Coordinates of C-alpha atoms in Angstrom, one line a residue:
Chain A
M73 CA 117.3 44.3 78.6
F74 CA 117.1 47.0 81.2
I75 CA 117.2 50.8 80.8
L76 CA 119.2 52.6 83.4
P77 CA 118.7 56.3 83.4
E78 CA 121.9 58.9 81.9
E79 CA 122.2 61.1 85.0
V80 CA 121.4 60.3 88.6
T81 CA 121.3 62.4 91.8
L82 CA 123.4 61.6 95.1
I83 CA 121.8 63.3 98.3
E84 CA 124.6 63.3 100.8
V85 CA 123.1 62.3 104.5
G86 CA 126.4 61.7 106.0
P87 CA 126.8 64.9 108.1
R88 CA 123.3 65.0 109.3
D89 CA 121.9 60.9 109.2
G90 CA 125.3 59.7 109.5
L91 CA 126.9 62.0 112.5
Q92 CA 123.5 61.5 114.3
N93 CA 124.2 58.7 115.8
E94 CA 127.8 58.9 116.2
S95 CA 128.4 58.3 119.9
K96 CA 131.6 60.4 119.9
H97 CA 131.1 63.9 119.9
V98 CA 132.5 65.8 116.7
Q99 CA 133.4 68.9 117.1
E100 CA 131.5 72.0 114.9
K101 CA 134.6 72.7 112.9
D102 CA 135.2 69.1 111.8
K103 CA 132.0 68.9 110.9
I104 CA 132.3 72.1 108.6
A105 CA 135.4 70.9 107.2
F106 CA 133.8 67.6 106.1
I107 CA 130.5 69.7 104.7
H108 CA 133.0 71.9 102.7
A109 CA 135.0 68.9 101.5
L110 CA 132.0 67.1 100.3
Q111 CA 130.8 70.5 98.6
E112 CA 134.3 70.5 97.0
A113 CA 133.6 66.9 95.8
G114 CA 130.7 68.0 94.0
I115 CA 127.6 67.1 95.8
T116 CA 124.8 69.7 95.4
E117 CA 121.8 68.3 97.5
M118 CA 123.1 67.6 101.5
E119 CA 121.1 66.6 104.7
L120 CA 123.6 69.2 107.1
T121 CA 122.3 69.1 110.1
S122 CA 119.1 68.1 112.5
F123 CA 117.4 70.7 114.4
V124 CA 116.4 68.4 116.9
S125 CA 116.6 68.8 121.1
P126 CA 120.1 68.8 122.4
K127 CA 119.3 67.0 125.3
W128 CA 118.2 64.4 123.1
V129 CA 120.9 64.6 120.3
P130 CA 123.8 66.6 121.7
Q131 CA 125.7 65.9 118.4
M132 CA 123.3 68.0 116.8
A133 CA 123.7 71.3 119.6
D134 CA 125.5 72.9 116.8
A135 CA 123.0 73.1 114.3
A136 CA 122.4 76.2 114.0
H137 CA 125.8 77.0 113.4
I138 CA 126.4 74.2 110.9
V139 CA 123.6 76.3 108.8
K140 CA 125.1 79.6 109.5
K141 CA 129.0 79.0 108.9
T142 CA 128.8 76.6 105.8
K143 CA 128.8 77.7 102.3
K144 CA 125.5 77.9 100.4
V145 CA 125.9 75.3 97.8
G146 CA 122.8 73.5 96.3
K147 CA 120.0 72.5 97.9
Q148 CA 121.1 72.4 101.8
I149 CA 118.5 70.4 103.8
V150 CA 118.3 70.2 107.8
L151 CA 116.1 68.0 109.5
A152 CA 113.4 69.2 111.6
P153 CA 111.0 66.4 113.5
N154 CA 108.5 69.3 114.7
E155 CA 107.7 72.8 115.1
K156 CA 110.0 73.9 117.3
G157 CA 112.8 72.5 114.9
A158 CA 111.3 74.0 112.0
N159 CA 111.2 77.2 113.6
L160 CA 114.6 77.3 114.9
A161 CA 115.9 75.9 111.5
L162 CA 113.9 78.8 109.6
E163 CA 115.9 81.4 112.3
A164 CA 118.8 79.8 111.1
G165 CA 118.3 80.9 107.8
A166 CA 117.7 77.0 106.0
R167 CA 115.4 77.0 103.1
S168 CA 115.2 73.6 103.1
I169 CA 113.4 71.4 105.5
A170 CA 112.9 67.3 105.8
V171 CA 110.8 65.8 108.1
F172 CA 110.4 62.2 109.0
V173 CA 108.1 59.5 110.0
G174 CA 108.0 55.7 109.9
V175 CA 105.6 53.6 107.6
S176 CA 105.0 51.2 110.8
N177 CA 102.8 52.1 113.9
S178 CA 105.1 50.0 115.9
F179 CA 108.5 52.0 115.0
N180 CA 107.0 55.3 115.2
K181 CA 105.8 54.4 118.8
N182 CA 109.4 52.9 120.0
N183 CA 111.2 56.1 117.9
I184 CA 108.5 59.2 119.1
N185 CA 106.2 57.7 121.0
R186 CA 103.3 58.3 118.4
T187 CA 101.3 56.4 115.8
T188 CA 102.2 56.7 112.3
D189 CA 98.6 58.9 112.1
E190 CA 99.3 60.7 115.0
S191 CA 102.7 61.6 113.7
I192 CA 101.3 62.5 110.1
E193 CA 98.3 65.1 112.1
A194 CA 101.5 66.1 114.4
L195 CA 103.3 67.2 110.9
K196 CA 100.7 68.7 109.1
P197 CA 100.5 72.0 110.3
V198 CA 104.2 72.5 110.5
I199 CA 104.8 71.5 106.5
L200 CA 101.3 73.7 105.4
K201 CA 103.3 76.3 107.2
L202 CA 106.3 75.4 105.7
K203 CA 104.7 75.9 102.4
E204 CA 102.9 78.8 102.7
Q205 CA 106.8 80.4 103.1
G206 CA 107.8 78.6 100.2
I207 CA 110.3 76.3 102.0
Y208 CA 111.3 73.3 100.0
V209 CA 109.8 70.3 102.5
R210 CA 111.6 66.7 102.2
A211 CA 109.5 63.8 103.8
C212 CA 111.6 60.8 104.6
I213 CA 109.7 57.9 104.9
S214 CA 111.4 54.8 107.2
T215 CA 110.5 51.4 107.3
A216 CA 109.5 51.2 103.9
F217 CA 110.2 47.8 103.1
Y218 CA 110.7 46.1 106.7
C219 CA 110.3 47.0 110.4
P220 CA 112.6 45.8 113.1
F221 CA 109.2 45.0 115.5
E222 CA 106.4 44.5 112.2
G223 CA 108.5 42.5 109.8
K224 CA 107.7 43.0 106.1
I225 CA 105.7 46.4 105.4
N226 CA 102.7 46.2 103.0
P227 CA 103.4 48.2 100.1
D228 CA 100.2 49.9 99.7
S229 CA 100.8 51.5 103.1
V230 CA 103.5 53.2 101.9
V231 CA 101.8 54.5 99.0
E232 CA 99.1 55.8 101.3
L233 CA 101.5 57.3 103.7
C234 CA 103.0 59.4 100.6
L235 CA 100.2 60.6 99.1
R236 CA 98.7 62.1 102.4
F237 CA 102.5 64.0 101.7
I238 CA 101.8 64.8 98.5
E239 CA 98.5 66.3 99.5
M240 CA 100.3 68.5 101.6
G241 CA 102.8 69.6 99.0
I242 CA 106.0 68.1 100.1
D243 CA 108.4 68.4 97.3
E244 CA 110.6 65.2 97.6
L245 CA 110.2 61.8 99.4
S246 CA 112.9 59.7 100.6
V247 CA 111.9 56.3 100.5
A248 CA 113.6 54.4 103.3
D249 CA 115.2 50.7 104.1
T250 CA 115.6 51.9 107.2
V251 CA 116.6 48.4 108.7
G252 CA 119.0 47.2 105.5
R253 CA 116.7 43.9 104.9
A254 CA 115.2 45.0 101.6
N255 CA 116.4 42.8 98.3
P256 CA 116.8 44.1 94.8
R257 CA 113.2 42.3 94.1
E258 CA 111.7 44.4 96.8
S259 CA 113.5 47.6 95.5
F260 CA 112.5 47.1 91.9
E261 CA 108.8 46.6 92.8
L262 CA 108.0 49.0 95.5
F263 CA 109.4 51.7 93.7
K264 CA 107.9 50.7 90.6
K265 CA 105.0 50.6 92.1
L266 CA 105.4 54.5 93.8
I267 CA 106.2 55.5 90.4
D268 CA 103.0 54.2 88.9
E269 CA 100.3 55.3 91.2
L270 CA 101.9 58.5 92.9
P271 CA 101.5 61.6 90.9
N272 CA 104.6 63.7 89.8
V273 CA 107.1 64.1 92.4
L274 CA 110.7 63.9 93.1
L275 CA 111.4 60.4 94.2
T276 CA 114.6 59.2 95.9
A277 CA 115.2 56.2 97.5
H278 CA 117.3 55.7 100.3
F279 CA 119.1 52.6 101.5
H280 CA 121.1 50.9 104.0
D281 CA 124.0 48.1 103.4
T282 CA 123.5 45.9 106.5
R283 CA 123.2 42.9 104.5
K284 CA 125.3 44.0 101.7
M285 CA 122.6 44.0 98.8
A286 CA 122.3 48.2 98.8
L287 CA 124.2 48.4 95.5
A288 CA 122.1 45.5 94.4
N289 CA 118.9 47.4 95.6
I290 CA 119.9 50.5 93.8
F291 CA 120.4 48.8 90.6
A292 CA 117.2 47.5 90.9
A293 CA 115.6 50.8 91.7
M294 CA 117.3 52.6 88.7
Q295 CA 115.6 49.7 86.6
A296 CA 112.4 50.6 88.0
G297 CA 113.0 54.2 86.9
I298 CA 114.7 55.7 90.2
D299 CA 117.5 58.2 89.5
R300 CA 117.8 60.0 92.9
F301 CA 119.5 58.0 95.8
D302 CA 120.4 59.0 99.5
S303 CA 124.1 58.1 100.5
S304 CA 126.5 58.7 102.9
A305 CA 130.2 59.4 102.8
G306 CA 132.1 56.9 104.3
G307 CA 128.7 54.6 105.1
L308 CA 128.3 56.7 108.4
G309 CA 125.4 56.1 110.3
G310 CA 123.4 53.2 111.5
C311 CA 120.3 52.5 112.9
P312 CA 119.8 52.2 116.4
F313 CA 117.6 49.4 116.5
S314 CA 119.8 47.3 114.7
P315 CA 122.9 46.5 116.6
G316 CA 125.6 45.4 114.5
A317 CA 124.3 47.4 111.2
T318 CA 127.0 49.1 109.2
G319 CA 124.7 51.8 107.9
N320 CA 124.1 53.8 105.1
V321 CA 124.9 52.9 101.7
A322 CA 128.6 54.5 100.7
T323 CA 128.5 57.6 98.8
E324 CA 131.7 57.0 97.2
D325 CA 130.7 53.2 96.0
V326 CA 127.4 54.7 94.9
A327 CA 129.1 57.1 92.9
H328 CA 131.5 54.8 91.6
M329 CA 129.3 52.4 90.5
M330 CA 127.7 55.4 88.5
D331 CA 130.8 56.2 87.0
S332 CA 131.4 52.6 85.9
L333 CA 127.8 52.8 84.5
N334 CA 128.7 55.8 82.3
I335 CA 126.0 57.6 84.7
H336 CA 126.5 61.0 85.6
T337 CA 126.7 62.4 88.8
G338 CA 129.2 65.2 88.9
I339 CA 130.8 63.8 92.1
S340 CA 134.5 63.0 92.1
V341 CA 134.9 59.6 93.9
K342 CA 138.2 60.6 95.0
K343 CA 137.2 63.7 96.4
V344 CA 134.4 62.1 98.0
C345 CA 137.2 60.0 100.0
E346 CA 139.2 62.9 100.7
A347 CA 136.3 64.3 102.5
V348 CA 136.1 61.0 104.5
A349 CA 139.6 61.1 105.1
V350 CA 138.5 64.7 106.7
I351 CA 135.7 63.0 109.3
A352 CA 137.5 59.2 109.6
P353 CA 139.8 60.9 112.8
H354 CA 136.9 62.1 114.3
V355 CA 134.6 59.2 114.2
S356 CA 134.1 55.7 116.6
H357 CA 135.0 53.4 114.4
P358 CA 137.0 52.7 111.5
I359 CA 135.9 53.1 108.2
D360 CA 135.8 50.6 105.9
T361 CA 133.9 51.1 102.6
G362 CA 135.1 49.5 98.8
M363 CA 136.6 52.7 97.3
Y364 CA 137.6 54.1 100.4
R365 CA 139.6 51.1 101.2
L366 CA 141.1 51.5 97.8
F367 CA 142.0 55.5 98.4
L368 CA 144.0 54.1 101.5
N369 CA 145.8 51.7 99.9
A370 CA 147.0 54.7 96.8
Q371 CA 144.4 52.3 94.4
L372 CA 142.4 55.5 93.0
Chain B
M31 CA 109.5 42.4 85.1
F32 CA 112.9 40.0 85.4
I33 CA 112.9 36.7 85.8
L34 CA 115.3 34.8 88.4
P35 CA 115.7 31.4 88.6
E36 CA 113.8 29.5 91.8
E37 CA 117.2 27.8 92.8
V38 CA 120.8 28.4 92.6
T39 CA 123.9 26.5 93.0
L40 CA 127.0 28.2 95.4
I41 CA 130.3 26.7 94.5
E42 CA 132.4 27.3 97.9
V43 CA 135.9 28.5 97.0
G44 CA 137.0 29.5 100.5
P45 CA 139.5 26.8 101.7
R46 CA 141.3 26.6 98.0
D47 CA 140.7 30.8 96.5
G48 CA 140.3 32.0 99.8
L49 CA 143.2 30.5 101.6
Q50 CA 145.4 30.2 98.9
N51 CA 146.5 33.9 99.2
E52 CA 146.2 33.7 103.2
S53 CA 149.8 35.2 104.4
K54 CA 149.3 33.2 108.0
H55 CA 150.2 29.6 107.8
V56 CA 146.5 27.7 108.5
Q57 CA 147.3 24.3 110.4
E58 CA 145.7 21.1 108.4
K59 CA 143.5 20.4 111.3
D60 CA 142.0 23.7 111.1
K61 CA 141.4 23.6 107.4
I62 CA 139.6 20.3 107.7
A63 CA 137.3 21.4 110.6
F64 CA 136.4 24.4 108.1
I65 CA 135.9 22.5 105.3
H66 CA 133.3 20.1 107.1
A67 CA 131.7 23.3 109.0
L68 CA 131.3 24.3 105.0
Q69 CA 129.5 20.5 104.5
E70 CA 127.5 20.7 107.7
A71 CA 125.7 24.2 106.3
G72 CA 124.6 22.5 103.4
I73 CA 127.8 23.3 100.5
T74 CA 127.5 20.4 98.1
E75 CA 130.3 21.8 95.3
M76 CA 133.3 22.8 97.3
E77 CA 137.3 23.7 95.6
L78 CA 139.1 22.1 98.7
T79 CA 142.4 22.8 97.9
S80 CA 145.7 23.3 95.5
F81 CA 148.2 21.0 93.8
V82 CA 150.3 23.5 93.4
S83 CA 154.4 23.2 94.2
P84 CA 154.9 23.7 97.7
K85 CA 157.6 25.7 97.0
W86 CA 155.7 28.5 95.4
V87 CA 152.2 28.3 97.8
P88 CA 153.6 26.8 101.1
Q89 CA 149.9 27.4 102.2
M90 CA 148.7 24.5 100.1
A91 CA 151.4 21.9 101.0
D92 CA 149.0 19.6 102.7
A93 CA 146.7 19.2 99.5
A94 CA 146.8 15.2 99.5
H95 CA 146.1 15.1 103.3
I96 CA 143.3 17.6 102.7
V97 CA 141.8 15.4 100.0
K98 CA 142.1 12.0 101.6
K99 CA 140.9 13.4 105.3
T100 CA 137.8 15.1 104.7
K101 CA 134.5 13.7 103.8
K102 CA 133.3 12.8 100.7
V103 CA 130.3 15.2 99.8
G104 CA 129.3 16.5 96.5
K105 CA 131.4 17.6 94.2
Q106 CA 134.8 18.2 95.7
I107 CA 137.4 20.0 93.6
V108 CA 140.9 20.4 93.5
L109 CA 143.0 23.1 91.4
A110 CA 145.9 21.7 89.2
P111 CA 147.8 24.2 87.5
N112 CA 149.5 21.9 85.2
E113 CA 149.6 18.0 84.6
K114 CA 152.4 17.0 87.7
G115 CA 149.5 18.8 89.6
A116 CA 147.2 17.0 88.4
N117 CA 148.6 13.6 88.6
L118 CA 149.3 14.3 92.5
A119 CA 145.4 15.0 92.7
L120 CA 144.4 11.9 90.9
E121 CA 146.9 9.9 93.3
A122 CA 145.3 11.6 96.2
G123 CA 141.6 10.6 95.1
A124 CA 140.5 13.6 93.5
R125 CA 137.7 13.2 91.1
S126 CA 137.0 16.4 89.9
I127 CA 140.0 18.9 88.8
A128 CA 139.9 22.5 88.6
V129 CA 142.4 24.0 85.8
F130 CA 142.7 27.9 84.9
V131 CA 143.9 30.8 82.3
G132 CA 143.3 34.2 82.3
V133 CA 141.7 36.1 78.9
S134 CA 144.2 38.4 79.2
N135 CA 147.8 37.9 78.0
S136 CA 149.5 40.2 80.4
F137 CA 147.7 38.4 83.3
N138 CA 148.9 35.1 82.1
K139 CA 152.2 36.4 81.6
N140 CA 152.5 37.9 85.3
N141 CA 150.8 35.1 86.7
I142 CA 152.6 32.0 85.2
N143 CA 155.0 33.2 82.6
R144 CA 153.0 32.3 79.7
T145 CA 151.1 33.7 77.4
T146 CA 146.8 32.5 76.9
D147 CA 147.9 30.8 73.7
E148 CA 150.8 28.9 75.1
S149 CA 148.7 28.5 78.6
I150 CA 145.8 26.5 76.6
E151 CA 148.1 24.5 74.6
A152 CA 149.5 23.4 77.9
L153 CA 146.5 22.5 79.7
K154 CA 145.1 20.7 76.3
P155 CA 146.8 17.1 76.8
V156 CA 145.9 17.6 80.5
I157 CA 142.7 18.0 80.2
L158 CA 142.1 15.3 77.5
K159 CA 143.3 12.6 79.7
L160 CA 141.5 13.8 82.4
K161 CA 138.3 13.4 80.5
E162 CA 139.4 9.8 79.2
Q163 CA 139.4 8.9 83.1
G164 CA 136.4 10.6 83.6
I165 CA 137.2 13.4 85.5
Y166 CA 134.9 16.4 86.2
V167 CA 136.9 19.2 84.5
R168 CA 135.9 22.7 85.5
A169 CA 138.0 25.6 83.9
C170 CA 138.3 28.8 85.3
I171 CA 138.5 32.0 83.2
S172 CA 139.9 34.7 84.8
T173 CA 140.4 38.2 84.0
A174 CA 137.1 38.0 81.8
F175 CA 135.8 41.5 82.5
Y176 CA 139.3 43.7 83.4
C177 CA 142.7 43.2 83.5
P178 CA 144.8 45.1 86.1
F179 CA 147.4 45.5 83.2
E180 CA 145.2 45.9 80.0
G181 CA 142.2 47.2 81.1
K182 CA 138.6 46.3 79.9
I183 CA 138.7 42.9 78.5
N184 CA 136.7 42.3 75.1
P185 CA 133.8 40.0 75.4
D186 CA 134.4 38.3 72.1
S187 CA 138.0 37.0 73.7
V188 CA 136.1 35.7 76.6
V189 CA 133.6 33.7 74.2
E190 CA 136.4 32.3 71.9
L191 CA 138.6 31.4 75.0
C192 CA 135.4 29.5 76.6
L193 CA 134.9 27.4 73.4
R194 CA 138.3 26.2 73.6
F195 CA 137.9 24.9 76.3
I196 CA 134.4 23.3 75.4
E197 CA 135.8 21.6 72.3
M198 CA 138.5 19.6 75.1
G199 CA 135.3 18.1 76.4
I200 CA 135.7 20.1 80.0
D201 CA 132.1 20.7 82.0
E202 CA 131.9 23.6 83.3
L203 CA 133.0 27.0 83.0
S204 CA 133.7 29.1 85.9
V205 CA 134.0 33.0 84.5
A206 CA 135.5 35.3 87.0
D207 CA 135.6 38.9 87.8
T208 CA 139.1 38.4 89.0
V209 CA 140.1 42.2 89.6
G210 CA 136.3 43.3 91.3
R211 CA 135.8 45.9 88.8
A212 CA 132.7 44.7 86.6
N213 CA 129.5 46.5 87.0
P214 CA 125.9 45.1 86.8
R215 CA 125.4 45.8 83.3
E216 CA 128.9 44.6 82.2
S217 CA 127.8 41.1 84.1
F218 CA 124.2 41.3 82.8
E219 CA 125.7 41.8 79.0
L220 CA 128.6 39.1 79.5
F221 CA 126.7 36.6 80.9
K222 CA 123.9 37.4 78.4
K223 CA 126.2 36.3 75.4
L224 CA 128.0 33.1 76.8
I225 CA 124.5 31.8 77.6
D226 CA 123.5 32.7 73.9
E227 CA 126.7 32.0 72.1
L228 CA 128.3 28.8 74.0
P229 CA 126.9 25.6 73.6
N230 CA 125.4 23.5 76.5
V231 CA 127.8 23.5 79.4
L232 CA 127.2 24.3 83.0
L233 CA 128.1 28.0 83.4
T234 CA 129.5 29.8 86.9
A235 CA 129.8 33.3 87.6
H236 CA 132.8 34.2 89.9
F237 CA 132.8 37.7 91.6
H238 CA 135.0 39.7 94.2
D239 CA 133.5 42.4 96.0
T240 CA 136.2 44.7 96.0
R241 CA 134.1 47.5 94.7
K242 CA 131.4 46.5 96.7
M243 CA 129.0 45.5 93.2
A244 CA 129.3 41.7 94.0
L245 CA 125.7 41.1 94.8
A246 CA 124.6 43.7 92.0
N247 CA 126.8 41.9 89.6
I248 CA 125.1 38.4 90.7
F249 CA 121.9 40.1 90.6
A250 CA 122.1 41.1 87.0
A251 CA 123.8 38.1 86.5
M252 CA 120.7 36.1 87.3
Q253 CA 118.3 38.4 85.2
A254 CA 121.0 36.9 82.4
G255 CA 120.0 33.3 82.9
I256 CA 122.6 32.4 85.6
D257 CA 122.3 29.9 88.3
R258 CA 125.7 28.8 89.8
F259 CA 127.8 31.5 91.4
D260 CA 131.3 30.8 93.6
S261 CA 131.3 32.3 96.5
S262 CA 134.0 32.2 99.5
A263 CA 133.0 31.8 103.3
G264 CA 134.0 34.9 105.2
G265 CA 134.9 36.8 101.7
L266 CA 138.1 34.9 102.4
G267 CA 141.0 35.5 99.5
G268 CA 142.0 38.7 97.2
C269 CA 144.0 39.3 94.3
P270 CA 147.8 39.4 94.7
F271 CA 147.8 42.3 92.3
S272 CA 145.2 44.3 94.1
P273 CA 146.6 46.0 97.3
G274 CA 143.7 46.4 99.6
A275 CA 141.1 44.4 97.6
T276 CA 138.7 42.9 99.7
G277 CA 138.6 39.6 97.8
N278 CA 135.8 36.9 96.9
V279 CA 132.4 37.7 97.5
A280 CA 131.0 36.1 100.8
T281 CA 129.4 33.1 100.7
E282 CA 127.0 33.9 103.7
D283 CA 125.9 37.3 102.2
V284 CA 125.2 35.6 98.9
A285 CA 122.9 32.7 100.3
H286 CA 121.4 35.3 102.5
M287 CA 120.2 37.4 99.3
M288 CA 118.9 34.3 97.5
D289 CA 116.9 33.3 100.9
S290 CA 115.5 37.0 101.0
L291 CA 114.4 36.5 97.5
N292 CA 113.3 32.9 97.7
I293 CA 115.7 31.3 95.6
H294 CA 117.0 27.7 96.9
T295 CA 120.2 27.2 97.9
G296 CA 120.0 24.6 100.4
I297 CA 122.7 26.7 102.1
S298 CA 122.0 27.4 106.0
V299 CA 123.4 31.2 106.6
K300 CA 123.7 30.7 110.2
K301 CA 125.7 27.5 109.8
V302 CA 128.1 29.4 107.3
C303 CA 128.5 32.0 110.1
E304 CA 129.5 29.1 112.0
A305 CA 132.2 27.8 109.8
V306 CA 133.5 31.3 109.3
A307 CA 133.6 31.3 112.7
V308 CA 135.9 27.8 112.7
I309 CA 138.7 29.6 110.4
A310 CA 138.7 33.3 111.5
P311 CA 140.9 32.7 114.6
H312 CA 143.4 31.3 112.4
V313 CA 143.5 34.0 109.4
S314 CA 145.4 37.5 109.2
H315 CA 142.6 39.8 108.8
P316 CA 139.5 40.3 110.7
I317 CA 136.2 39.0 108.9
D318 CA 133.6 41.8 108.5
T319 CA 131.0 40.3 106.1
G320 CA 127.4 41.9 106.2
M321 CA 125.7 38.4 107.5
Y322 CA 129.0 37.3 109.7
R323 CA 128.6 40.7 111.4
L324 CA 125.0 40.3 112.4
F325 CA 125.7 37.1 113.5
L326 CA 128.4 38.3 115.9
N327 CA 126.1 40.5 117.5
A328 CA 123.5 37.6 117.8
Q329 CA 121.1 39.4 115.5
L330 CA 120.8 36.3 113.0

């Protein structure tokens, strides 16, 4: 018989990871309404926005406004790809910052035109400076299972990369199946390995539902001992390298599975669906998650 | 660490369970093309059609033609709700017949206007006669986890019902989460209990993906020792008592998870998607499963 955690934390990534790849421009006021509705639903850790170049990602040009104008509830994280982004985030008042790097060289080269090593070396002084200032740093490790260019990733490389971030003093690792290809055995094995081989650190699992295995992967990761999961309300988001990919696992579906398993999250599934209804008219594709569909059919 | 089976059998239910609730009339020739495409994909056990009253289910009025005109490949099962249906099935040449009953009294009352006991008593002479003639009998046990009217079902009632069918000499039990509400812990626990408490019998698990937990439930059922799963190409089908429900777990998504886990099924995911493409233009809703979406985006 397996043992599951009694309590699980969901880190909401819809407003950042979800909207960052959204082709339709979402207005600042609609993003803020979405974020507030998610806070109302009981979300206490959230990726709010991203301090990337507005030239590259016009969707996130309102990052400073989003930080300033949203209510301060729990851990509000913003993404910063580099020192410039981190400085802008700090100026806006952010106290929790996420950085990211892929395990795969080819992925990093395609994504930010740097090798994995170059990416880490570039982030190191940024992270050290943030930690000096007492900022919470979340390191997002992408392509931890598969790379769209290189295929299967060696779990030892994931451990090695995680250790380098831990040495820099980061607070949390979010380890991601960016392309949505991991299966539940791989989920169990990688997270078991990370729990066994890494020193004490907040460890979060990030799954995409491209091949419909996200909840199975979350279930398997819980069996390995993981109790923190990234998720995105409405399943917003996707990987630009995976055409047709349906993106992040939906917060309402994960929260419902936890409810069903009697695992406490503090999150109201119905209120997450209400938050989804706030953003749904402003995105370019219909939202069709399990619980949101039931919500629309008045089955919640 | 958990142990998974090396080989899994998928029982395709799309042409019967899937199309039975389809509101748009599907022509006989399109059903036959769909069935043949599924056989081409490597399906060796399939629910072909249903010998129900054409007055109640006009979609299945061509049942005898479907049996007669499709190629004989592996185990071809037809559903028969009663003696009349069973006789018509035998006349058409069927050698494998499925019967069904819900565990829940209220479900049976609403579905066929009989209590569970009355349903079993009515089926008993039919099953005994079929077994005398050497017919393969599959008993489908619906609402084995939850009933839309009664809520949670007592697992002891499931065992008891299964035992009554086993006493009648049936060959296979397909135990179903008809309303798509089971979670992976419930899946593991019920199937572990059935394996432990039932004498040797072919045991099949049938999950719906309404709340997106179907693959997680299948993964958990495999951990309990199950190696047979019902699935429906394109996720066709749904429960008439669950508005908005997305119905059966998709064959292409289950087969892909098995491939990914190195579990042999003998089924080609791509060819299942090709079979889905055959039926897709003839059903009333867009098909949007994980693997079919990737197939349409040329990602397979």
